[in-house]
mmCIF file of C-alpha atoms in Angstrom:
data_model
loop_
_atom_site.group_PDB
_atom_site.id
_atom_site.type_symbol
_atom_site.label_atom_id
_atom_site.label_comp_id
_atom_site.label_asym_id
_atom_site.label_seq_id
_atom_site.Cartn_x
_atom_site.Cartn_y
_atom_site.Cartn_z
ATOM 1 C CA MET A 1 -25.057 7.345 3.886
ATOM 2 C CA HIS A 2 -21.932 5.899 2.311
ATOM 3 C CA LEU A 3 -23.532 3.297 0.066
ATOM 4 C CA PRO A 4 -21.090 0.442 -0.556
ATOM 5 C CA ASP A 5 -20.616 -1.449 -3.813
ATOM 6 C CA GLY A 6 -23.394 -3.796 -4.818
ATOM 7 C CA ILE A 7 -26.216 -2.048 -2.998
ATOM 8 C CA VAL A 8 -27.635 -0.091 -5.904
ATOM 9 C CA SER A 9 -28.133 -1.378 -9.434
ATOM 10 C CA ALA A 10 -25.707 -0.566 -12.241
ATOM 11 C CA THR A 11 -28.215 1.863 -13.753
ATOM 12 C CA VAL A 12 -28.475 3.871 -10.519
ATOM 13 C CA ALA A 13 -24.675 3.846 -10.092
ATOM 14 C CA ALA A 14 -24.197 5.099 -13.668
ATOM 15 C CA GLY A 15 -26.870 7.746 -13.143
ATOM 16 C CA GLY A 16 -25.069 8.853 -9.993
ATOM 17 C CA TYR A 17 -21.807 9.246 -11.913
ATOM 18 C CA VAL A 18 -23.497 11.279 -14.635
ATOM 19 C CA ALA A 19 -25.201 13.569 -12.095
ATOM 20 C CA ALA A 20 -22.061 13.958 -9.958
ATOM 21 C CA GLY A 21 -19.913 14.618 -13.050
ATOM 22 C CA GLY A 22 -22.336 17.274 -14.243
ATOM 23 C CA LEU A 23 -22.487 18.920 -10.823
ATOM 24 C CA THR A 24 -18.681 18.911 -10.445
ATOM 25 C CA TRP A 25 -18.309 20.555 -13.838
ATOM 26 C CA GLY A 26 -21.071 23.063 -13.125
ATOM 27 C CA THR A 27 -19.854 24.023 -9.646
ATOM 28 C CA LEU A 28 -16.247 24.416 -10.848
ATOM 29 C CA ARG A 29 -17.453 26.719 -13.628
ATOM 30 C CA ILE A 30 -19.335 28.845 -11.109
ATOM 31 C CA VAL A 31 -16.265 28.992 -8.843
ATOM 32 C CA ARG A 32 -14.125 30.147 -11.756
ATOM 33 C CA ARG A 33 -16.648 32.789 -12.742
ATOM 34 C CA GLU A 34 -17.144 34.115 -9.206
ATOM 35 C CA ASN A 35 -13.477 34.348 -8.236
ATOM 36 C CA GLU A 36 -10.689 36.306 -9.777
ATOM 37 C CA ASP A 37 -8.082 33.747 -8.743
ATOM 38 C CA PRO A 38 -9.829 30.463 -7.827
ATOM 39 C CA ARG A 39 -6.496 28.925 -6.829
ATOM 40 C CA ARG A 40 -6.534 31.037 -3.685
ATOM 41 C CA LEU A 41 -9.438 28.898 -2.480
ATOM 42 C CA ILE A 42 -7.446 25.672 -2.839
ATOM 43 C CA PRO A 43 -5.715 25.708 0.587
ATOM 44 C CA ARG A 44 -9.027 26.067 2.382
ATOM 45 C CA ALA A 45 -10.722 23.497 0.142
ATOM 46 C CA SER A 46 -7.880 21.061 0.719
ATOM 47 C CA LEU A 47 -7.991 21.411 4.501
ATOM 48 C CA LEU A 48 -11.761 21.059 4.632
ATOM 49 C CA THR A 49 -11.526 17.964 2.434
ATOM 50 C CA ALA A 50 -9.159 16.573 5.062
ATOM 51 C CA VAL A 51 -11.702 17.426 7.777
ATOM 52 C CA PHE A 52 -14.450 15.718 5.787
ATOM 53 C CA PHE A 53 -12.203 12.694 5.181
ATOM 54 C CA VAL A 54 -11.395 12.266 8.882
ATOM 55 C CA ALA A 55 -14.894 13.100 10.194
ATOM 56 C CA SER A 56 -16.333 9.858 8.827
ATOM 57 C CA LEU A 57 -13.948 7.887 11.029
ATOM 58 C CA VAL A 58 -15.679 9.244 14.134
ATOM 59 C CA HIS A 59 -18.358 6.639 14.799
ATOM 60 C CA PHE A 60 -21.189 6.630 17.290
ATOM 61 C CA PRO A 61 -22.800 3.324 18.184
ATOM 62 C CA LEU A 62 -26.492 4.174 17.962
ATOM 63 C CA PRO A 63 -28.460 0.924 17.683
ATOM 64 C CA PRO A 64 -29.600 -0.485 15.282
ATOM 65 C CA ALA A 65 -26.591 0.841 13.400
ATOM 66 C CA SER A 66 -23.484 2.833 13.924
ATOM 67 C CA VAL A 67 -23.517 6.328 12.515
ATOM 68 C CA HIS A 68 -20.658 8.711 11.915
ATOM 69 C CA LEU A 69 -20.015 12.405 11.437
ATOM 70 C CA THR A 70 -19.994 13.810 7.920
ATOM 71 C CA LEU A 71 -19.601 17.579 8.501
ATOM 72 C CA SER A 72 -20.900 18.155 4.974
ATOM 73 C CA GLY A 73 -22.895 21.150 6.224
ATOM 74 C CA LEU A 74 -19.728 22.764 7.565
ATOM 75 C CA VAL A 75 -17.946 22.074 4.263
ATOM 76 C CA GLY A 76 -20.869 23.693 2.444
ATOM 77 C CA VAL A 77 -20.822 26.797 4.675
ATOM 78 C CA MET A 78 -17.057 27.345 4.390
ATOM 79 C CA LEU A 79 -16.475 26.359 0.772
ATOM 80 C CA GLY A 80 -19.633 27.393 -1.041
ATOM 81 C CA TRP A 81 -19.806 26.003 -4.561
ATOM 82 C CA LEU A 82 -16.416 24.378 -4.146
ATOM 83 C CA SER A 83 -17.905 22.058 -1.508
ATOM 84 C CA PHE A 84 -19.220 19.668 -4.137
ATOM 85 C CA PRO A 85 -15.827 18.939 -5.779
ATOM 86 C CA ALA A 86 -14.270 18.780 -2.273
ATOM 87 C CA ILE A 87 -16.785 16.132 -1.186
ATOM 88 C CA VAL A 88 -16.164 14.131 -4.368
ATOM 89 C CA VAL A 89 -12.428 14.064 -3.561
ATOM 90 C CA GLY A 90 -13.047 13.227 0.108
ATOM 91 C CA LEU A 91 -15.406 10.384 -0.789
ATOM 92 C CA PHE A 92 -12.926 9.011 -3.313
ATOM 93 C CA PHE A 93 -10.244 8.772 -0.633
ATOM 94 C CA GLN A 94 -12.638 7.221 1.884
ATOM 95 C CA ALA A 95 -13.648 4.571 -0.652
ATOM 96 C CA ALA A 96 -10.113 3.920 -1.859
ATOM 97 C CA MET A 97 -8.455 3.803 1.571
ATOM 98 C CA PHE A 98 -11.049 2.244 3.866
ATOM 99 C CA GLN A 99 -13.663 0.757 1.501
ATOM 100 C CA HIS A 100 -15.998 3.189 3.219
ATOM 101 C CA GLY A 101 -18.519 3.656 0.435
ATOM 102 C CA GLY A 102 -17.841 2.014 -2.884
ATOM 103 C CA LEU A 103 -16.035 3.177 -5.984
ATOM 104 C CA THR A 104 -18.988 2.194 -8.174
ATOM 105 C CA THR A 105 -21.315 4.175 -5.899
ATOM 106 C CA LEU A 106 -19.001 7.210 -5.710
ATOM 107 C CA GLY A 107 -21.294 9.236 -7.959
ATOM 108 C CA VAL A 108 -24.412 8.334 -5.981
ATOM 109 C CA ASN A 109 -22.698 9.105 -2.667
ATOM 110 C CA ALA A 110 -21.361 12.404 -4.029
ATOM 111 C CA CYS A 111 -24.920 13.432 -4.884
ATOM 112 C CA LEU A 112 -26.272 12.193 -1.535
ATOM 113 C CA MET A 113 -23.795 14.318 0.419
ATOM 114 C CA GLY A 114 -22.750 17.030 -2.034
ATOM 115 C CA ILE A 115 -26.191 18.365 -2.923
ATOM 116 C CA PRO A 116 -27.147 18.887 0.767
ATOM 117 C CA ALA A 117 -23.799 20.677 1.243
ATOM 118 C CA LEU A 118 -24.682 23.039 -1.615
ATOM 119 C CA LEU A 119 -28.112 23.586 -0.028
ATOM 120 C CA SER A 120 -26.407 24.413 3.283
ATOM 121 C CA HIS A 121 -24.276 26.945 1.470
ATOM 122 C CA GLY A 122 -27.404 28.519 -0.014
ATOM 123 C CA LEU A 123 -29.075 28.576 3.388
ATOM 124 C CA PHE A 124 -26.097 30.187 5.075
ATOM 125 C CA GLN A 125 -26.000 32.895 2.422
ATOM 126 C CA LEU A 126 -29.277 34.115 3.914
ATOM 127 C CA CYS A 127 -27.231 35.813 6.611
ATOM 128 C CA HIS A 128 -26.472 38.471 4.005
ATOM 129 C CA VAL A 129 -30.204 39.145 4.096
ATOM 130 C CA PHE A 130 -30.723 38.965 7.873
ATOM 131 C CA GLY A 131 -27.505 40.590 9.029
ATOM 132 C CA ARG A 132 -23.955 39.478 8.298
ATOM 133 C CA GLN A 133 -22.527 40.518 11.657
ATOM 134 C CA LYS A 134 -25.381 39.465 13.919
ATOM 135 C CA LYS A 135 -24.332 36.651 16.217
ATOM 136 C CA SER A 136 -27.829 35.218 16.575
ATOM 137 C CA VAL A 137 -28.367 35.100 12.805
ATOM 138 C CA ASN A 138 -25.044 33.346 12.250
ATOM 139 C CA ALA A 139 -25.710 30.868 15.048
ATOM 140 C CA VAL A 140 -29.194 29.943 13.838
ATOM 141 C CA LEU A 141 -28.189 29.673 10.199
ATOM 142 C CA GLY A 142 -25.042 27.740 11.137
ATOM 143 C CA PHE A 143 -27.115 25.265 13.113
ATOM 144 C CA LEU A 144 -29.657 24.888 10.333
ATOM 145 C CA ALA A 145 -26.895 24.400 7.747
ATOM 146 C CA GLY A 146 -25.178 21.670 9.784
ATOM 147 C CA PHE A 147 -28.422 20.002 10.826
ATOM 148 C CA GLY A 148 -30.041 20.271 7.414
ATOM 149 C CA ALA A 149 -27.132 18.755 5.495
ATOM 150 C CA VAL A 150 -27.257 15.538 7.539
ATOM 151 C CA ALA A 151 -31.046 15.390 7.639
ATOM 152 C CA ILE A 152 -31.396 15.914 3.880
ATOM 153 C CA SER A 153 -28.639 13.391 3.134
ATOM 154 C CA ALA A 154 -30.391 10.814 5.317
ATOM 155 C CA LEU A 155 -33.698 11.571 3.626
ATOM 156 C CA PHE A 156 -32.180 11.284 0.115
ATOM 157 C CA ALA A 157 -30.494 8.011 1.061
ATOM 158 C CA ALA A 158 -33.680 6.586 2.579
ATOM 159 C CA LEU A 159 -35.763 7.489 -0.484
ATOM 160 C CA LEU A 160 -33.158 6.072 -2.856
ATOM 161 C CA LEU A 161 -32.878 2.829 -0.880
ATOM 162 C CA ILE A 162 -36.627 2.347 -0.473
ATOM 163 C CA TYR A 163 -37.299 2.885 -4.169
ATOM 164 C CA THR A 164 -34.523 0.580 -5.336
ATOM 165 C CA ILE A 165 -35.026 -2.475 -3.080
ATOM 166 C CA PRO A 166 -34.232 -5.541 -5.207
ATOM 167 C CA GLU A 167 -37.131 -7.936 -5.778
ATOM 168 C CA HIS A 168 -35.522 -10.856 -3.997
ATOM 169 C CA LEU A 169 -35.291 -9.024 -0.666
ATOM 170 C CA ASP A 170 -37.970 -8.805 1.965
ATOM 171 C CA ALA A 171 -39.111 -5.263 1.212
ATOM 172 C CA VAL A 172 -40.958 -4.717 4.487
ATOM 173 C CA SER A 173 -38.060 -5.558 6.785
ATOM 174 C CA GLU A 174 -35.598 -3.617 4.597
ATOM 175 C CA LYS A 175 -37.910 -0.606 4.669
ATOM 176 C CA THR A 176 -38.167 -0.829 8.465
ATOM 177 C CA ALA A 177 -34.380 -1.022 8.721
ATOM 178 C CA VAL A 178 -33.936 1.969 6.391
ATOM 179 C CA ILE A 179 -36.371 4.076 8.397
ATOM 180 C CA ALA A 180 -34.721 3.061 11.687
ATOM 181 C CA LEU A 181 -31.308 3.993 10.295
ATOM 182 C CA SER A 182 -32.554 7.359 9.038
ATOM 183 C CA MET A 183 -33.974 8.102 12.475
ATOM 184 C CA ALA A 184 -30.617 7.206 14.028
ATOM 185 C CA HIS A 185 -29.139 10.120 12.047
ATOM 186 C CA LEU A 186 -31.249 12.689 13.893
ATOM 187 C CA PRO A 187 -28.929 12.943 16.947
ATOM 188 C CA VAL A 188 -25.950 13.243 14.579
ATOM 189 C CA ALA A 189 -27.744 15.997 12.681
ATOM 190 C CA VAL A 190 -28.321 17.908 15.926
ATOM 191 C CA LEU A 191 -24.703 17.378 16.965
ATOM 192 C CA GLU A 192 -23.374 18.629 13.636
ATOM 193 C CA GLY A 193 -25.760 21.564 13.762
ATOM 194 C CA VAL A 194 -24.440 22.605 17.181
ATOM 195 C CA PHE A 195 -20.832 22.078 16.086
ATOM 196 C CA THR A 196 -21.309 24.106 12.901
ATOM 197 C CA ALA A 197 -23.022 26.915 14.823
ATOM 198 C CA LEU A 198 -20.196 27.059 17.407
ATOM 199 C CA LEU A 199 -17.528 27.064 14.712
ATOM 200 C CA VAL A 200 -19.323 29.763 12.745
ATOM 201 C CA LEU A 201 -19.509 31.946 15.901
ATOM 202 C CA PHE A 202 -15.817 31.309 16.587
ATOM 203 C CA LEU A 203 -14.790 32.209 13.032
ATOM 204 C CA LEU A 204 -17.007 35.286 13.106
ATOM 205 C CA ARG A 205 -15.005 36.485 16.088
ATOM 206 C CA VAL A 206 -11.464 35.559 15.023
ATOM 207 C CA LYS A 207 -11.398 35.320 11.222
ATOM 208 C CA PRO A 208 -14.698 36.325 9.617
ATOM 209 C CA GLU A 209 -13.213 36.288 6.103
ATOM 210 C CA LEU A 210 -13.167 32.476 6.291
ATOM 211 C CA LEU A 211 -16.952 32.555 6.144
ATOM 212 C CA GLU A 212 -16.811 34.382 2.816
ATOM 213 C CA THR A 213 -16.707 31.863 -0.003
ATOM 214 C CA ARG A 214 -15.595 34.349 -2.630
ATOM 215 C CA LYS A 215 -12.150 35.806 -2.991
ATOM 216 C CA MET B 1 -76.042 -71.515 31.006
ATOM 217 C CA ARG B 2 -76.362 -71.347 27.218
ATOM 218 C CA ASN B 3 -76.928 -67.661 27.509
ATOM 219 C CA ALA B 4 -73.820 -67.258 29.648
ATOM 220 C CA CYS B 5 -71.709 -69.212 27.128
ATOM 221 C CA HIS B 6 -73.059 -67.105 24.318
ATOM 222 C CA GLY B 7 -72.155 -64.002 26.361
ATOM 223 C CA THR B 8 -68.583 -65.279 26.866
ATOM 224 C CA ASN B 9 -68.191 -65.926 23.116
ATOM 225 C CA ARG B 10 -69.362 -62.429 22.428
ATOM 226 C CA ILE B 11 -66.823 -60.964 24.863
ATOM 227 C CA CYS B 12 -64.077 -63.092 23.271
ATOM 228 C CA PHE B 13 -65.113 -61.880 19.844
ATOM 229 C CA VAL B 14 -65.007 -58.237 20.967
ATOM 230 C CA LEU B 15 -61.604 -58.758 22.595
ATOM 231 C CA LEU B 16 -60.314 -60.398 19.409
ATOM 232 C CA LEU B 17 -61.541 -57.483 17.338
ATOM 233 C CA MET B 18 -59.841 -55.049 19.695
ATOM 234 C CA ALA B 19 -56.587 -56.980 19.548
ATOM 235 C CA ILE B 20 -56.694 -57.050 15.740
ATOM 236 C CA SER B 21 -57.443 -53.337 15.562
ATOM 237 C CA ILE B 22 -54.563 -52.543 17.954
ATOM 238 C CA LEU B 23 -52.219 -54.715 15.923
ATOM 239 C CA LEU B 24 -53.391 -53.017 12.747
ATOM 240 C CA GLN B 25 -52.788 -49.595 14.261
ATOM 241 C CA VAL B 26 -49.320 -50.578 15.351
ATOM 242 C CA GLY B 27 -48.701 -51.833 11.835
ATOM 243 C CA ILE B 28 -49.894 -48.578 10.280
ATOM 244 C CA ALA B 29 -47.876 -46.538 12.750
ATOM 245 C CA GLY B 30 -44.845 -48.638 11.884
ATOM 246 C CA ALA B 31 -45.272 -47.720 8.231
ATOM 247 C CA HIS B 32 -45.067 -44.005 9.239
ATOM 248 C CA GLY B 33 -41.955 -44.456 11.396
ATOM 249 C CA VAL B 34 -39.215 -41.923 10.653
ATOM 250 C CA ASP B 35 -35.594 -42.900 10.358
ATOM 251 C CA LEU B 36 -33.255 -40.089 11.300
ATOM 252 C CA ALA B 37 -29.749 -39.993 9.976
ATOM 253 C CA VAL B 38 -27.002 -37.526 10.617
ATOM 254 C CA GLU B 39 -24.120 -36.625 8.369
ATOM 255 C CA THR B 40 -21.524 -33.912 8.757
ATOM 256 C CA VAL B 41 -21.302 -31.446 5.884
ATOM 257 C CA LYS B 42 -19.025 -28.518 5.221
ATOM 258 C CA GLY B 43 -20.837 -25.246 4.947
ATOM 259 C CA VAL B 44 -20.187 -21.521 4.861
ATOM 260 C CA ALA B 45 -20.729 -19.313 7.903
ATOM 261 C CA VAL B 46 -20.829 -15.583 7.256
ATOM 262 C CA THR B 47 -20.517 -13.086 10.074
ATOM 263 C CA ALA B 48 -21.607 -9.534 9.316
ATOM 264 C CA ALA B 49 -20.626 -6.673 11.605
ATOM 265 C CA TYR B 50 -20.181 -2.938 11.266
ATOM 266 C CA SER B 51 -16.641 -1.636 11.319
ATOM 267 C CA THR B 52 -17.275 -0.743 14.976
ATOM 268 C CA GLY B 53 -17.821 -4.438 15.740
ATOM 269 C CA GLU B 54 -21.568 -4.237 16.211
ATOM 270 C CA PRO B 55 -23.297 -7.180 14.470
ATOM 271 C CA LEU B 56 -25.772 -6.667 11.629
ATOM 272 C CA ALA B 57 -28.549 -8.513 13.456
ATOM 273 C CA GLY B 58 -31.443 -9.450 11.193
ATOM 274 C CA ALA B 59 -29.652 -8.341 8.012
ATOM 275 C CA GLN B 60 -30.896 -9.944 4.815
ATOM 276 C CA VAL B 61 -28.594 -12.381 3.079
ATOM 277 C CA SER B 62 -28.731 -13.354 -0.588
ATOM 278 C CA VAL B 63 -26.561 -16.189 -1.861
ATOM 279 C CA PHE B 64 -25.811 -16.311 -5.582
ATOM 280 C CA SER B 65 -24.567 -19.515 -7.189
ATOM 281 C CA PRO B 66 -21.994 -19.389 -10.005
ATOM 282 C CA GLU B 67 -24.624 -20.636 -12.444
ATOM 283 C CA ASP B 68 -27.042 -17.756 -11.938
ATOM 284 C CA PRO B 69 -25.499 -14.516 -10.708
ATOM 285 C CA ALA B 70 -28.731 -12.593 -11.304
ATOM 286 C CA SER B 71 -31.288 -14.296 -9.076
ATOM 287 C CA PRO B 72 -30.401 -15.580 -5.614
ATOM 288 C CA TRP B 73 -29.942 -19.294 -4.996
ATOM 289 C CA LEU B 74 -30.873 -18.821 -1.357
ATOM 290 C CA THR B 75 -32.125 -15.966 0.792
ATOM 291 C CA GLY B 76 -32.209 -15.689 4.556
ATOM 292 C CA THR B 77 -31.465 -13.433 7.485
ATOM 293 C CA CYS B 78 -28.578 -13.152 9.904
ATOM 294 C CA ASP B 79 -29.200 -14.111 13.509
ATOM 295 C CA GLU B 80 -28.804 -11.789 16.496
ATOM 296 C CA SER B 81 -25.030 -12.047 16.390
ATOM 297 C CA GLY B 82 -24.914 -11.271 12.667
ATOM 298 C CA ARG B 83 -24.227 -14.870 11.606
ATOM 299 C CA PHE B 84 -25.638 -16.776 8.675
ATOM 300 C CA PHE B 85 -24.881 -20.390 7.803
ATOM 301 C CA PHE B 86 -25.587 -22.314 4.638
ATOM 302 C CA VAL B 87 -24.354 -25.327 2.741
ATOM 303 C CA PRO B 88 -23.585 -24.621 -0.902
ATOM 304 C CA ASP B 89 -24.397 -27.108 -3.638
ATOM 305 C CA TYR B 90 -21.047 -28.773 -4.261
ATOM 306 C CA ASN B 91 -22.255 -29.808 -7.714
ATOM 307 C CA MET B 92 -21.918 -26.165 -8.717
ATOM 308 C CA PRO B 93 -18.223 -25.393 -8.270
ATOM 309 C CA GLY B 94 -17.062 -21.845 -8.823
ATOM 310 C CA THR B 95 -17.392 -18.444 -7.190
ATOM 311 C CA TRP B 96 -20.352 -18.025 -4.903
ATOM 312 C CA ASP B 97 -21.377 -14.476 -3.991
ATOM 313 C CA ILE B 98 -22.881 -13.812 -0.588
ATOM 314 C CA GLN B 99 -24.510 -10.428 -0.217
ATOM 315 C CA VAL B 100 -25.487 -9.097 3.181
ATOM 316 C CA ARG B 101 -27.550 -5.963 3.380
ATOM 317 C CA GLN B 102 -29.415 -3.915 5.952
ATOM 318 C CA ALA B 103 -30.703 -0.421 5.339
ATOM 319 C CA GLY B 104 -28.213 0.225 2.570
ATOM 320 C CA HIS B 105 -25.288 -1.012 4.647
ATOM 321 C CA GLY B 106 -23.664 -4.275 3.850
ATOM 322 C CA GLY B 107 -21.377 -5.829 1.383
ATOM 323 C CA LEU B 108 -20.494 -8.700 -0.821
ATOM 324 C CA ILE B 109 -18.147 -11.533 -0.030
ATOM 325 C CA ARG B 110 -16.973 -14.191 -2.456
ATOM 326 C CA VAL B 111 -16.051 -17.765 -1.664
ATOM 327 C CA GLU B 112 -14.593 -20.353 -3.983
ATOM 328 C CA VAL B 113 -16.510 -23.624 -3.835
ATOM 329 C CA GLY B 114 -14.655 -26.586 -5.286
ATOM 330 C CA GLU B 115 -14.992 -30.361 -5.278
ATOM 331 C CA GLU B 116 -12.807 -30.558 -2.183
ATOM 332 C CA GLY B 117 -14.541 -27.864 -0.170
ATOM 333 C CA VAL B 118 -14.798 -24.129 0.358
ATOM 334 C CA ALA B 119 -11.789 -21.830 0.129
ATOM 335 C CA PRO B 120 -12.077 -18.840 2.474
ATOM 336 C CA PRO B 121 -11.778 -15.442 0.826
ATOM 337 C CA ALA B 122 -8.619 -13.419 1.102
ATOM 338 C CA THR B 123 -9.017 -10.803 3.811
ATOM 339 C CA ASN B 124 -8.206 -7.265 2.808
ATOM 340 C CA GLY B 125 -9.123 -5.439 5.999
ATOM 341 C CA LEU B 126 -6.677 -3.053 7.604
ATOM 342 C CA ASN B 127 -5.637 -3.304 11.227
ATOM 343 C CA THR B 128 -5.741 -0.254 13.485
ATOM 344 C CA MET B 129 -2.084 0.667 12.929
ATOM 345 C CA GLN B 130 -2.414 0.465 9.142
ATOM 346 C CA LYS B 131 -5.629 2.452 9.297
ATOM 347 C CA ALA B 132 -3.976 5.172 11.386
ATOM 348 C CA LEU B 133 -1.028 5.312 8.984
ATOM 349 C CA VAL B 134 -3.299 5.570 5.960
ATOM 350 C CA THR B 135 -5.309 8.332 7.671
ATOM 351 C CA VAL B 136 -2.232 10.333 8.643
ATOM 352 C CA SER B 137 -0.691 9.965 5.177
ATOM 353 C CA THR B 138 -3.843 11.051 3.400
ATOM 354 C CA VAL B 139 -4.397 14.010 5.736
ATOM 355 C CA TRP B 140 -0.778 15.005 5.199
ATOM 356 C CA GLY B 141 -1.472 14.912 1.477
ATOM 357 C CA PHE B 142 -4.310 17.388 1.919
ATOM 358 C CA VAL B 143 -2.288 19.615 4.274
ATOM 359 C CA GLY B 144 0.643 19.508 1.860
ATOM 360 C CA THR B 145 -1.606 20.581 -0.989
ATOM 361 C CA ALA B 146 -2.892 23.446 1.150
ATOM 362 C CA LEU B 147 0.648 24.512 2.105
ATOM 363 C CA PHE B 148 1.821 24.291 -1.494
ATOM 364 C CA PHE B 149 -0.915 26.562 -2.787
ATOM 365 C CA SER B 150 -0.701 29.027 0.095
ATOM 366 C CA GLY B 151 3.085 29.133 -0.486
ATOM 367 C CA ARG B 152 2.526 30.024 -4.116
ATOM 368 C CA ARG B 153 0.203 32.786 -3.062
ATOM 369 C CA GLY B 154 2.835 34.105 -0.670
ATOM 370 C CA HIS B 155 5.444 34.169 -3.430
ATOM 371 C CA ALA B 156 3.093 35.865 -5.827
ATOM 372 C CA SER B 157 2.271 38.621 -3.365
ATOM 373 C CA SER B 158 5.855 39.166 -2.214
#
């Protein structure tokens, strides 16, 4: 899901930057409006950015490709609207330090991973509807948030790649490869779902205020 | 007796015809003979692997010459071990771009092709130690930021 440089056209890369810039601005505005002192969220945001940054180094060899953790669902659950700017920062460091994802595709990658994180946040907020303290509700929503973030990212990436295959490539074999790679993300999605659910249950027991994204 | 002699002449004539036709065939086949020659050329071999070391088997390769960076000069696919070999046109010196891609993974590598041969690209990969150091430093940056802001909060509340 980390698209490197040169995979998408300049138009798509520029579009990604515009969309990611707009979303960063919008989410930061919401954070400022919702919180009395948004700076109090910075320590948590910073630590979760570190988690996101390191998670991508954990690779699993799942033929035909190797896939890695993203934990964007967890970031979404614990940071809320701030997850989008956090993912932008995390992706920037991954691209700058390890050439994991490109700097030209930073905007596209931010949208591919940031938007699902925001969706996970929205999904997890449903526990206010179904019961904030109920273990089962937290576990199910935690799983769905972690699973959904990876699944939706993989789906976004697959759609983007299939609709932007350059003319000179063999479209059929590239499409097959894209679909195979997306399928390879399913086990990772399940794994992240389980991990997110376990962490949510743990936090609910020891420090439930960490699951509140407003201060 | 006359009949027998006539018969012999006929057989001779048929044999002659056969011999001529065989000779003709050999002659025609000779005109289609293929001369094989071998020369050694310098080419470019690209190996594509994921950062985990697994090869990008069957990945699509596009080679762009310096004269036309928009449309590929050559396209092909990597073999099972992620390798692709080609010989650039040495009449087009300059920077050749080789793009390898599979399911949105891949990258671009540049080689300098000159009159005297191909210059390998400078490697910019990190070894494990450097990677670990970079990871630790960056994570420490994030932790430091967190500590700084939580410290400020502590001061403000105290």
